[in-house]
mmCIF file of C-alpha atoms in Angstrom:
data_model
loop_
_atom_site.group_PDB
_atom_site.id
_atom_site.type_symbol
_atom_site.label_atom_id
_atom_site.label_comp_id
_atom_site.label_asym_id
_atom_site.label_seq_id
_atom_site.Cartn_x
_atom_site.Cartn_y
_atom_site.Cartn_z
ATOM 1 C CA MET A 1 0.000 0.000 0.000
ATOM 2 C CA PHE A 2 2.849 2.423 0.805
ATOM 3 C CA ASP A 3 5.594 0.854 -1.370
ATOM 4 C CA ASP A 4 6.147 3.950 -3.502
ATOM 5 C CA GLU A 5 6.428 6.326 -0.505
ATOM 6 C CA GLY A 6 9.838 5.244 0.788
ATOM 7 C CA ILE A 7 8.694 4.495 4.331
ATOM 8 C CA SER A 8 11.202 3.720 7.081
ATOM 9 C CA ASN A 9 11.373 3.374 10.866
ATOM 10 C CA ILE A 10 8.271 1.162 10.924
ATOM 11 C CA GLY A 11 7.044 0.404 14.427
ATOM 12 C CA LEU A 12 4.136 -1.272 16.159
ATOM 13 C CA GLU A 13 2.618 1.407 18.399
ATOM 14 C CA GLU A 14 -0.605 -0.027 19.895
ATOM 15 C CA ILE A 15 -2.834 -3.098 19.745
ATOM 16 C CA GLU A 16 -6.411 -3.163 21.037
ATOM 17 C CA PHE A 17 -9.036 -5.911 20.884
ATOM 18 C CA VAL A 18 -12.628 -4.676 20.625
ATOM 19 C CA ASP A 19 -14.498 -7.589 22.196
ATOM 20 C CA ASP A 20 -18.071 -6.647 21.255
ATOM 21 C CA GLY A 21 -17.174 -6.409 17.559
ATOM 22 C CA GLY A 22 -14.528 -9.121 17.392
ATOM 23 C CA LEU A 23 -12.070 -6.629 15.918
ATOM 24 C CA TRP A 24 -8.384 -5.880 16.334
ATOM 25 C CA GLN A 25 -7.222 -2.277 16.036
ATOM 26 C CA VAL A 26 -3.500 -2.119 15.347
ATOM 27 C CA THR A 27 -1.667 1.219 15.218
ATOM 28 C CA VAL A 28 1.498 1.321 13.130
ATOM 29 C CA GLY A 29 3.899 4.265 12.993
ATOM 30 C CA PHE A 30 6.431 5.050 10.267
ATOM 31 C CA SER A 31 8.422 7.842 8.651
ATOM 32 C CA ARG A 32 8.392 8.894 5.018
ATOM 33 C CA ALA A 33 11.242 10.328 2.966
ATOM 34 C CA TRP A 34 9.709 13.834 3.089
ATOM 35 C CA ASP A 35 9.463 13.687 6.904
ATOM 36 C CA GLN A 36 13.263 14.058 7.165
ATOM 37 C CA PRO A 37 14.350 17.327 8.807
ATOM 38 C CA ALA A 38 16.245 19.592 6.422
ATOM 39 C CA GLY A 39 18.561 22.573 6.618
ATOM 40 C CA VAL A 40 19.168 24.044 10.062
ATOM 41 C CA ALA A 41 16.762 21.589 11.734
ATOM 42 C CA ALA A 42 18.786 18.646 10.421
ATOM 43 C CA ALA A 43 22.050 20.234 11.564
ATOM 44 C CA PHE A 44 20.726 20.529 15.108
ATOM 45 C CA GLY A 45 19.205 17.048 15.276
ATOM 46 C CA GLY A 46 15.636 17.916 14.286
ATOM 47 C CA ARG A 47 13.048 15.240 14.992
ATOM 48 C CA LEU A 48 11.971 12.880 12.266
ATOM 49 C CA GLY A 49 8.266 13.209 11.486
ATOM 50 C CA ARG A 50 6.028 10.155 11.896
ATOM 51 C CA THR A 51 2.761 9.045 10.371
ATOM 52 C CA PHE A 52 0.349 6.794 12.260
ATOM 53 C CA LYS A 53 -2.200 4.430 10.715
ATOM 54 C CA VAL A 54 -4.847 2.364 12.508
ATOM 55 C CA VAL A 55 -5.524 -0.953 10.789
ATOM 56 C CA THR A 56 -8.793 -2.667 11.777
ATOM 57 C CA LEU A 57 -8.862 -6.450 11.318
ATOM 58 C CA LYS A 58 -11.627 -9.010 11.784
ATOM 59 C CA ASP A 59 -10.626 -11.481 14.521
ATOM 60 C CA ASN A 60 -12.159 -14.625 13.027
ATOM 61 C CA ASP A 61 -10.530 -14.427 9.575
ATOM 62 C CA GLY A 62 -7.861 -11.690 9.750
ATOM 63 C CA ARG A 63 -9.575 -9.680 7.004
ATOM 64 C CA VAL A 64 -8.539 -6.004 6.840
ATOM 65 C CA LEU A 65 -11.640 -3.845 7.240
ATOM 66 C CA SER A 66 -10.013 -0.418 7.181
ATOM 67 C CA VAL A 67 -6.794 1.573 7.275
ATOM 68 C CA LYS A 68 -7.271 5.044 8.757
ATOM 69 C CA HIS A 69 -4.980 7.964 9.504
ATOM 70 C CA ARG A 70 -4.480 8.759 13.178
ATOM 71 C CA GLU A 71 -3.628 12.277 14.294
ATOM 72 C CA LEU A 72 -1.221 12.497 17.192
ATOM 73 C CA VAL A 73 -2.585 14.714 19.967
ATOM 74 C CA LEU A 74 0.100 16.236 22.169
ATOM 75 C CA ALA A 75 -0.684 16.997 25.805
ATOM 76 C CA ASP A 76 -0.119 20.538 27.063
#
């Protein structure tokens, strides 16, 4: 699905089982080539951007029901 986007730093972030629906919600995080810090930010160790996707799977057959973008909410 993301082959042409040059993703890297792939990581499993969260797993949740939704019992009443028999669903797994799996959050995966990764970086893309354009998330790399550039210029002055790169020189001073700027943070690599990350994208998060929530994949919903059916428990009984492993079928993928959806892949949705997840916005990261930072606490104050």
